[in-house]
Short mmCIF file of C-alpha atoms and ligand atoms in Angstrom, two decimals:
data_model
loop_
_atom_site.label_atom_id
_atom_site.label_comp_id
_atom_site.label_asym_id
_atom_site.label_seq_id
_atom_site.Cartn_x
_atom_site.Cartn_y
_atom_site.Cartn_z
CA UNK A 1 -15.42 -21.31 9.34
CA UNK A 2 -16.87 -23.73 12.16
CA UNK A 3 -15.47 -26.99 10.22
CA UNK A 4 -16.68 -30.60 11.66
CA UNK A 5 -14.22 -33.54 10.12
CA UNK A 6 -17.66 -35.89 10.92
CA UNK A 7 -20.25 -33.58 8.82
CA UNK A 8 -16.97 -33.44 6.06
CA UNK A 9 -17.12 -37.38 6.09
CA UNK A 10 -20.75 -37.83 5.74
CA UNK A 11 -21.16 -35.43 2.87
CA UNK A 12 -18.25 -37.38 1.18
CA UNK A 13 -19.66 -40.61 1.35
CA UNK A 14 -22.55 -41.01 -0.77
CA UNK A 15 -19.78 -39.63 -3.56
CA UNK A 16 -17.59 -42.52 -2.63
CA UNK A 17 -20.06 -45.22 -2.15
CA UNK A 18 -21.67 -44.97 -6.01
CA UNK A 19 -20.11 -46.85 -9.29
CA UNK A 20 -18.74 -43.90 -11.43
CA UNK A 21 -15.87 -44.81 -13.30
CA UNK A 22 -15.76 -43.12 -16.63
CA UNK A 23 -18.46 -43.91 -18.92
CA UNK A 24 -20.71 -45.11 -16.34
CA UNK A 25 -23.03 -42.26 -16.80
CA UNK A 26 -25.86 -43.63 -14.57
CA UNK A 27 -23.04 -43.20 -11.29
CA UNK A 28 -21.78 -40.31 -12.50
CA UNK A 29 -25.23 -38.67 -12.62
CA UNK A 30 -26.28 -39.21 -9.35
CA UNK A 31 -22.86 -37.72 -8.48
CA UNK A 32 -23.77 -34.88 -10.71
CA UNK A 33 -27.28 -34.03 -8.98
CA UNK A 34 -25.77 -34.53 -5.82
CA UNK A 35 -22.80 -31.52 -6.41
CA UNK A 36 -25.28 -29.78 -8.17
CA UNK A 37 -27.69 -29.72 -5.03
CA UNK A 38 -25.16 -28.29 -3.14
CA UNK A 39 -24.61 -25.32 -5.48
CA UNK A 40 -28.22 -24.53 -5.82
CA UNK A 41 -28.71 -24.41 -1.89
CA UNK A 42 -25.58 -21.45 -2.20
CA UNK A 43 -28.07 -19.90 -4.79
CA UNK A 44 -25.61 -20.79 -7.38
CA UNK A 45 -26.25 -21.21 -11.23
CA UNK A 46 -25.98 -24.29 -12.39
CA UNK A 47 -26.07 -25.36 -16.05
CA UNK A 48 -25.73 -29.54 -17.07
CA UNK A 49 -23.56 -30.02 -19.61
CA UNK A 50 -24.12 -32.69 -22.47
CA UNK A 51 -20.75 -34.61 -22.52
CA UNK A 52 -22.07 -37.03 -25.02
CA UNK A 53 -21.28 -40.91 -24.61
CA UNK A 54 -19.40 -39.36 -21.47
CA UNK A 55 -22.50 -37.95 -19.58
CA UNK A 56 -23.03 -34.80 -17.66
CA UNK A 57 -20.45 -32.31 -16.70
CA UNK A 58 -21.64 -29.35 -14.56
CA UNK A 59 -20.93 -25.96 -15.15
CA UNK A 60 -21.67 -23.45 -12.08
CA UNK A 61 -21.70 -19.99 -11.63
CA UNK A 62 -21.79 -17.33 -9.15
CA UNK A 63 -22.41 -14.71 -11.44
CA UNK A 64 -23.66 -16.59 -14.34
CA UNK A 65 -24.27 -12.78 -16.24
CA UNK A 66 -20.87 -11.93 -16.01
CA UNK A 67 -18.63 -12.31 -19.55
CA UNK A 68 -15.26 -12.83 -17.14
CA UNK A 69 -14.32 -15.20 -14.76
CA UNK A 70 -11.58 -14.21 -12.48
CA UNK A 71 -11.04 -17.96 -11.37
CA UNK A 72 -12.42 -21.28 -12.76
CA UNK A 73 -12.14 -23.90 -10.50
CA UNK A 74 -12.00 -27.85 -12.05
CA UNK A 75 -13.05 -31.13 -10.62
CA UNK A 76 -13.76 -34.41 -11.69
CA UNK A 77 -16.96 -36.74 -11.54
CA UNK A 78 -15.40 -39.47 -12.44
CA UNK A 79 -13.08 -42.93 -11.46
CA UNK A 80 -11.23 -45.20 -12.84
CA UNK A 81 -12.93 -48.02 -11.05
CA UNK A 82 -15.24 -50.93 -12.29
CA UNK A 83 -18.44 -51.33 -11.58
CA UNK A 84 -19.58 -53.22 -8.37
CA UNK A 85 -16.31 -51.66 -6.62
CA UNK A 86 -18.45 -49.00 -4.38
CA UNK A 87 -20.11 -52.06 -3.13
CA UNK A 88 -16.60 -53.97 -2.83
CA UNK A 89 -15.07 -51.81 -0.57
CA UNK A 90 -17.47 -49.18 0.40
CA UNK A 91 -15.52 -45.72 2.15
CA UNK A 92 -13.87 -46.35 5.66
CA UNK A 93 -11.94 -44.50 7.77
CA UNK A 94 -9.49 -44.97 10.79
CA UNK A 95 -8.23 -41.61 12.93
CA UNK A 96 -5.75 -40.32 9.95
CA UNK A 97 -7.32 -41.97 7.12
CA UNK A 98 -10.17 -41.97 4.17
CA UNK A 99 -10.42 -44.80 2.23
CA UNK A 100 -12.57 -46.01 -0.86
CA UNK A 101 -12.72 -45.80 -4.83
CA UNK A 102 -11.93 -41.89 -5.71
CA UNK A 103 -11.83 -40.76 -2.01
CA UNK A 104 -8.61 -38.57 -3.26
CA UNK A 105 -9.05 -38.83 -6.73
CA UNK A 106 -10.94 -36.71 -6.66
CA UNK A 107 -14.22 -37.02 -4.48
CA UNK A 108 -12.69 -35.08 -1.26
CA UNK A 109 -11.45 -32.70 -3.72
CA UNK A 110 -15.01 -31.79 -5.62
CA UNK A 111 -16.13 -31.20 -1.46
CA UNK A 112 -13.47 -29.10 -0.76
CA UNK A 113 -14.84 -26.66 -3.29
CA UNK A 114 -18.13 -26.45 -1.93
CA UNK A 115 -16.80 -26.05 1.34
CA UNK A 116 -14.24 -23.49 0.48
CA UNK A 117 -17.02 -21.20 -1.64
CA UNK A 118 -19.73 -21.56 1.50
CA UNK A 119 -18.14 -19.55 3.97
CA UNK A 120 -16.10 -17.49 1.14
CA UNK A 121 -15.61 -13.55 2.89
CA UNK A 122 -18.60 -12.00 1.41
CA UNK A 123 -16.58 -9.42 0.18
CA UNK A 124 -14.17 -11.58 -1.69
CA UNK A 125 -17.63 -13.42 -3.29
CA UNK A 126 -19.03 -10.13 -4.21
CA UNK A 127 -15.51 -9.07 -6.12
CA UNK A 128 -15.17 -12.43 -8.09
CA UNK A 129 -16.69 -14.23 -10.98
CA UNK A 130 -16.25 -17.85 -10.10
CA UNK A 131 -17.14 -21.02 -12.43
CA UNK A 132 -16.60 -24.22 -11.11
CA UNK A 133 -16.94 -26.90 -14.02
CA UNK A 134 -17.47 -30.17 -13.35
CA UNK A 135 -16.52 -32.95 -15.95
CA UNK A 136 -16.85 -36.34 -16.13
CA UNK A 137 -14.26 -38.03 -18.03
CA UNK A 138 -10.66 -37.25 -17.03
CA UNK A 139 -9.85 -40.44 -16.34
CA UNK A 140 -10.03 -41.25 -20.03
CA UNK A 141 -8.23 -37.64 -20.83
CA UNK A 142 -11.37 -35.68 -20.93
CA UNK A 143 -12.08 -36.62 -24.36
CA UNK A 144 -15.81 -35.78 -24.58
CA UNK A 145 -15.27 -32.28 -22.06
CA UNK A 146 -11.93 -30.84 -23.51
CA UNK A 147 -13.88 -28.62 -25.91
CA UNK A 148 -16.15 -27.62 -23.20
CA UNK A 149 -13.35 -26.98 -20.52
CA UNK A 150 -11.45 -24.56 -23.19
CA UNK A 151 -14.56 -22.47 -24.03
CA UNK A 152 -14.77 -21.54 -20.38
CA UNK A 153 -11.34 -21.37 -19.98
CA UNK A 154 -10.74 -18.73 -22.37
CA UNK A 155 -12.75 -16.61 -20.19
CA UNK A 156 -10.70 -16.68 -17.37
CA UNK A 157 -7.70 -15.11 -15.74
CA UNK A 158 -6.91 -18.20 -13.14
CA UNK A 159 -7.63 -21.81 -13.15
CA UNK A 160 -7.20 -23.90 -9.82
CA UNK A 161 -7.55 -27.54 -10.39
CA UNK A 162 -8.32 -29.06 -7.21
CA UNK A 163 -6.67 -32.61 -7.66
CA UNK A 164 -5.34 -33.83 -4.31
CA UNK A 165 -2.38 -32.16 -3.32
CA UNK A 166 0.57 -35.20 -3.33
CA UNK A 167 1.54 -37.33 -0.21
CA UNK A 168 3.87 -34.92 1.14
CA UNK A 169 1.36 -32.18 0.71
CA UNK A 170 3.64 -30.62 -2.03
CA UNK A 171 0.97 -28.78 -4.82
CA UNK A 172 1.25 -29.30 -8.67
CA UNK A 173 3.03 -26.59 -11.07
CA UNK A 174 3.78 -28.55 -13.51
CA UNK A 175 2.55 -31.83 -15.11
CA UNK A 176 4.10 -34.04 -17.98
CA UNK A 177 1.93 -33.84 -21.35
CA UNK A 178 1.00 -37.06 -22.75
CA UNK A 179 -1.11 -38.36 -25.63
CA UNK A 180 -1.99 -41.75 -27.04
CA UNK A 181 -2.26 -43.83 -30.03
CA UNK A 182 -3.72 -47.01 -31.19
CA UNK A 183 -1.67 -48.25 -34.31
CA UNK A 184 -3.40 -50.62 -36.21
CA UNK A 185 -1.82 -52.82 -38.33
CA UNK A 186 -3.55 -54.43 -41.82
CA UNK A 187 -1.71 -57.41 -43.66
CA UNK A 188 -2.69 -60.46 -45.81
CA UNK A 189 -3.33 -63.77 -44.07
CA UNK A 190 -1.85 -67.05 -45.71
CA UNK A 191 -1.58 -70.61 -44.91
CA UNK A 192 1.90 -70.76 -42.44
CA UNK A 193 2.64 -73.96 -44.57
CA UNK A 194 1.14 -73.63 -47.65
CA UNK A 195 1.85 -70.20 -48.88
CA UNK A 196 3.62 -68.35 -46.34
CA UNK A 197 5.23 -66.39 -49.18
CA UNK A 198 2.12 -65.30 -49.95
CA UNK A 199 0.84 -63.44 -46.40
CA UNK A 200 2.09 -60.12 -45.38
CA UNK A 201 2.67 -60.27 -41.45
CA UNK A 202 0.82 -57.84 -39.11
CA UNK A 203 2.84 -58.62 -36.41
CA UNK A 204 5.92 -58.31 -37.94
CA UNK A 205 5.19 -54.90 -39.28
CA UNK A 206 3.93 -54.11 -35.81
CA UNK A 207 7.72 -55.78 -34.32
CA UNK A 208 9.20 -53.21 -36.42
CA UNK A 209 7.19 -50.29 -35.26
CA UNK A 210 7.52 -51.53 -31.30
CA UNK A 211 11.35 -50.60 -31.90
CA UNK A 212 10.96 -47.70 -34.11
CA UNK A 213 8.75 -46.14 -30.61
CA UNK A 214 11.11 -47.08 -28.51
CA UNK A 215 13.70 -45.87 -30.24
CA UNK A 216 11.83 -42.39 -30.09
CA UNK A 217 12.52 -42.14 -26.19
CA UNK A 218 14.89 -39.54 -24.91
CA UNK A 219 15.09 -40.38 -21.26
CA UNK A 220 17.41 -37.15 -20.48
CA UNK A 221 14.70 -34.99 -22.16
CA UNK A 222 11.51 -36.78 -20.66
CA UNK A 223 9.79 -37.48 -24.05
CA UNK A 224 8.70 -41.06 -23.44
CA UNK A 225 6.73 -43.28 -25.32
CA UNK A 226 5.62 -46.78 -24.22
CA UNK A 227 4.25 -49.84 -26.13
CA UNK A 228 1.84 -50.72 -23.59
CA UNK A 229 -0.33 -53.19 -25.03
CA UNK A 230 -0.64 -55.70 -28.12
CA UNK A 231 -2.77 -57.78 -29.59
CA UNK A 232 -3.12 -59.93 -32.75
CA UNK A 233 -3.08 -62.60 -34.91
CA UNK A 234 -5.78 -65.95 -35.25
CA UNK A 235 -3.12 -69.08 -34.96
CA UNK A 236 0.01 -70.10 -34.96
CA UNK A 237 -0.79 -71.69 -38.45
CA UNK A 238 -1.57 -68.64 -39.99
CA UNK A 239 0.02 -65.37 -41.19
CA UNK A 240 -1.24 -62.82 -39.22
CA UNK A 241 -3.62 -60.29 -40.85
CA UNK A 242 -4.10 -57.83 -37.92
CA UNK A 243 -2.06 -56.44 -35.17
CA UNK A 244 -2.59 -53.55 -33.03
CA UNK A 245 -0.38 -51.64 -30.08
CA UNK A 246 -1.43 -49.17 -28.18
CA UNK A 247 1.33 -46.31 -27.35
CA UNK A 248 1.46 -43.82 -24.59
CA UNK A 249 3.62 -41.00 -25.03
CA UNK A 250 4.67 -38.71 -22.44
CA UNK A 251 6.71 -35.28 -21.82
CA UNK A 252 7.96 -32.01 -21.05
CA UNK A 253 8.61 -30.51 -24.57
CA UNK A 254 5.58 -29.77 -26.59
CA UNK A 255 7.44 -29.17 -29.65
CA UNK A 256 9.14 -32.32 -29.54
CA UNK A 257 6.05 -34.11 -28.92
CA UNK A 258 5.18 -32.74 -32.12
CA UNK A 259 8.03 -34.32 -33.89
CA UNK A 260 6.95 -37.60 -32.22
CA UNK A 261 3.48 -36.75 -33.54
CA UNK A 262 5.09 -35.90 -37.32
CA UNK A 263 7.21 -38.98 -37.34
CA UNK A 264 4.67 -41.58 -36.35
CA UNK A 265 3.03 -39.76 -39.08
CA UNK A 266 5.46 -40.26 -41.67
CA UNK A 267 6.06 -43.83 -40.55
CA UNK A 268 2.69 -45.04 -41.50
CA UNK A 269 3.01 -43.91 -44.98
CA UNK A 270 6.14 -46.45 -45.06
CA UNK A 271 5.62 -49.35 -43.88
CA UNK A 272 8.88 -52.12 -42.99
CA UNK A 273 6.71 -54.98 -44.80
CA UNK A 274 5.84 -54.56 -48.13
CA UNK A 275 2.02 -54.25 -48.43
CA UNK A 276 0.57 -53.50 -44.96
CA UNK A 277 -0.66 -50.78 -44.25
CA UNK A 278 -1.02 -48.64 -40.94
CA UNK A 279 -3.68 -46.49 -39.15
CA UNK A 280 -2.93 -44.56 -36.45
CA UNK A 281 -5.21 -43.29 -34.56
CA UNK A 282 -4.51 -40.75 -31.67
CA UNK A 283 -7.12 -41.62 -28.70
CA UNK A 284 -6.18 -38.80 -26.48
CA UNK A 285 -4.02 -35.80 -25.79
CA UNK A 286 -2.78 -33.09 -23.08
CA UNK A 287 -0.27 -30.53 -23.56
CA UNK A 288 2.19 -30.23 -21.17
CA UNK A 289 1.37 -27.84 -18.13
CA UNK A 290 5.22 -25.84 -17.80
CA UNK A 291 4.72 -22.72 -15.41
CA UNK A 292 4.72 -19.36 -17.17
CA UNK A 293 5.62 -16.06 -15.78
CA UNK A 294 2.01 -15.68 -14.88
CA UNK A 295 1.93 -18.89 -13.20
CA UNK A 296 4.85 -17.85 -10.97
CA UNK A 297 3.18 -14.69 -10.13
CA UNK A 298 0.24 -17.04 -8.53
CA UNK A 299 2.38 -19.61 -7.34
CA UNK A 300 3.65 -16.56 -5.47
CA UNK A 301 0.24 -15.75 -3.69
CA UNK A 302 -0.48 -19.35 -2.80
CA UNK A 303 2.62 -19.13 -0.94
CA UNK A 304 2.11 -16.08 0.80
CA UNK A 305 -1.08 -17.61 1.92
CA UNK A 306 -0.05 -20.77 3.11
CA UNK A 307 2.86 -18.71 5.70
CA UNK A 308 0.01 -16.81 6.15
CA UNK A 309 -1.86 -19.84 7.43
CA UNK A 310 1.18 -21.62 9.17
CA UNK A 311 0.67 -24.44 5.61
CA UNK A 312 4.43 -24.86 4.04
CA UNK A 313 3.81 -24.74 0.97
CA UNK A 314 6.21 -26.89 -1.52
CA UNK A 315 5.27 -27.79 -5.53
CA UNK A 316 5.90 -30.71 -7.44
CA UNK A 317 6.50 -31.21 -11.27
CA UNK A 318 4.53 -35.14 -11.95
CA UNK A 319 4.09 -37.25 -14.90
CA UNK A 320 0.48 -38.37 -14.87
CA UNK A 321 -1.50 -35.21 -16.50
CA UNK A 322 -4.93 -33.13 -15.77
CA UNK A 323 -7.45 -31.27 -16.79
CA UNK A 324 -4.99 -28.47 -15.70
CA UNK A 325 -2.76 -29.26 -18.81
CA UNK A 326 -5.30 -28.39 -21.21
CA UNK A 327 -5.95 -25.25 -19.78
CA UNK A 328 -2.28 -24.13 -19.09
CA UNK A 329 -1.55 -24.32 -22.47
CA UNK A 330 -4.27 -21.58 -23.35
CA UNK A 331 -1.54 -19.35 -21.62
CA UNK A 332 -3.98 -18.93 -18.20
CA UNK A 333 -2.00 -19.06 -14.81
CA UNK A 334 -2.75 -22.96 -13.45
CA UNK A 335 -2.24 -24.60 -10.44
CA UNK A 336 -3.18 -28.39 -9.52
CA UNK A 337 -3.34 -29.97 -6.29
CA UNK A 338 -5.58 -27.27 -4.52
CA UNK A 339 -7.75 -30.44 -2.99
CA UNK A 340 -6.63 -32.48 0.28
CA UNK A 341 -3.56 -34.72 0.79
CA UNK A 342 -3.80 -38.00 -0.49
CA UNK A 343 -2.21 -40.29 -2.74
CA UNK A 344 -2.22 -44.50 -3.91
CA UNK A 345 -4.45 -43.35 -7.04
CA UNK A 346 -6.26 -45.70 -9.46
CA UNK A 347 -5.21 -48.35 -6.43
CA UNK A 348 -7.59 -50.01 -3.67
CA UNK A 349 -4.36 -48.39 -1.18
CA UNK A 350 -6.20 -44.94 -2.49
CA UNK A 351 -6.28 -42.86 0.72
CA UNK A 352 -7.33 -39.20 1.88
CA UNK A 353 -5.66 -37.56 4.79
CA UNK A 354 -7.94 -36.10 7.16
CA UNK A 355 -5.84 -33.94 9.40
CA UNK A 356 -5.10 -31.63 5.94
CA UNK A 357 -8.99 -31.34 4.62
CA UNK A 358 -9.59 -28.22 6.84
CA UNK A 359 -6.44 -26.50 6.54
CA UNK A 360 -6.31 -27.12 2.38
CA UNK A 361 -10.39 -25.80 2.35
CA UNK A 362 -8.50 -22.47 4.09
CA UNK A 363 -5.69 -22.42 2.08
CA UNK A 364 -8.15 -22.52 -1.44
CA UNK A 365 -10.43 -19.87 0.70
CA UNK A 366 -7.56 -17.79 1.40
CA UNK A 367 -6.13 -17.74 -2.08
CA UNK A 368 -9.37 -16.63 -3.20
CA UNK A 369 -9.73 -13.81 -0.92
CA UNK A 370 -6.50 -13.04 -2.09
CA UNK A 371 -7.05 -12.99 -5.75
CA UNK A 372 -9.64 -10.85 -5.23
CA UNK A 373 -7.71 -8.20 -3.43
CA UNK A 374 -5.20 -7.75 -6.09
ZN1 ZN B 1 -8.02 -37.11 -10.71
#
């Protein structure tokens, strides 16, 4: 592979310097027919996907007749950044550095992929059914793609998720689950001098329920939950009618997620003040990614490959989650952080090291060729 760092940078920016956080679908199309071009020059298949409110996700194929896949690779289209911040700060770089809104999360790493597939040993292409799928809402936990990601999932026998590899260019085997609710609280307003007997206190309920969460945290295990924003009342004058929290719960135990899950449940059919009532409402969810036997059998190639390639390959276990969750827990071997080194995500510090996108494009290459050997 004749690689040029300068070519590499000039493909990437016009996917840095365009609005796409999640839900701007107008940004995250023109990212969309930009990958999509690149495919379709490969002689690729490539099929749009209707995300709904979300947009377009892209689903590609090498062998788009083929029932199998013997590796789906995932990216996402998507940022977490507000509009006007492509014109803000715009991508830069210095001699070791990318910068700009999703340079490592994960622009470099939907580039990679292309690069990595377009001088794939013909031979190894030939053997493998590849998909590459292409979403466009991670950032909000895949919401409006999760269905679609699992239906093409259950086809395949690996799943590389090419998220930047971490600062220290240690990959991802494992990844905290999380999931998250908006509790909504319902009470009766009332005068706060007149007739305070007479309201039924949102807030209070929602007090009550703040230490109820955190009372649900088990530090030593890694099931977390957070009370991570509030809002409510009208006045100080008046008995609130309506609170709301949002929660974020995180860990490493899907069953005892599921007891969280039961007993937030449970709590909403009794509430603390006597005639509120409680909706909760769970926004988004990802299993947690733990590595199976299966996974250790690939985690086992990718290592071989990278002594193979002179990369030392070392794996991380992280708290924020991925599309890789979702598909781990469909029992397919996944690994994350297949794309180039970076780190400072969902920050304007967001950067991309440049001496590692060449020798991660051969490391993804390599693992390829080496699935398809086996
Ligand atoms: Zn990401």
């Amino acid at each position: 592979m004749s690689f040029s760092l300068n070519d590499y940078l000039e493909e990437l920016r016009p996917l840095i310097n365009i609005d796409c956080g999640t839900l701007t679908v107008d940004g995250i199309d023109v990212v969309a027919t930009i990958m999509a071009q690149k495919y379709l020059d490969l002689g690729w298949n490539v099929k749009r996907v209707d995300c709904g409110i979300a947009g377009t996700g892209l689903e590609v194929r090498n062998k788009p007749q083929a029932e199998h896949i013997d590796v789906m690779l995932i990216g996402h289209m998507d940022t977490v950044f507000p509009v006007g911040t492509a014109a803000a700060r715009p991508m830069t770089h210095d001699n070791e550095r990318a910068y700009g809104p999703g340079v490592s999360d994960m622009k470099s790493g939907l580039l990679s992929v292309v690069y990595a597939l377009r001088d794939l040993d013909p031979a190894a292409l030939e053997a493998l059914s590849i998909c590459v799928c292409m979403n466009p809402d991670e950032e909000i936990g895949s919401l409006h793609s999760e269905e679609w990601l699992k239906s093409v999932a259950i086809n395949a026998k690996h799943v590389l998720v090419a998220e930047a590899a971490r600062a220290d260019g240690s990959l991802v085997k494992a990844r905290k689950g999380m999931a998250r609710y908006c509790l909504s609280f319902h009470g009766k307003a009332a005068h706060a001098g007149n007739e305070p007997q007479n309201g039924r206190s949102a807030i209070t309920e929602m007090a009550h329920w703040i230490l109820a969460i955190n009372a649900m945290t088990d530090f030593e295990s890694g099931t977390t939950l957070n009370a991570g924003v509030v809002s409510g009342g009208a006045g100080a004058n008046i008995v609130p009618d309506f609170a709301q929290v949002v929660v974020d719960v995180r860990f490493w135990d899907n069953d005892e997620y599921a007891a969280v899950d039961a007993k937030i449940r449970a709590l909403t059919e009794t509430p603390f003040v006597d005639g509120v009532t409680i909706t909760a409402e769970r926004e988004a969810h990802k299993p947690s990614m733990v590595p199976s036997p299966q996974t250790e059998v690939l985690m086992a190639q990718v290592e071989a490959v990278g002594k193979e390639l002179g990369i030392d390959i070392t794996w991380q276990a992280v708290g924020g989650g991925s599309d890789a969750n979702l598909t781990a827990v469909l029992g397919i071997p996944t690994l994350d952080g297949l794309g180039p080194v970076g780190a400072g995500f969902h920050s304007a510090d967001e950067w991309l090291d440049l001496a590692s996108i060449e020798p991660r494009i051969r490391l993804l290459q390599q693992v390829l060729v080496k699935i398809a050997h086996q």
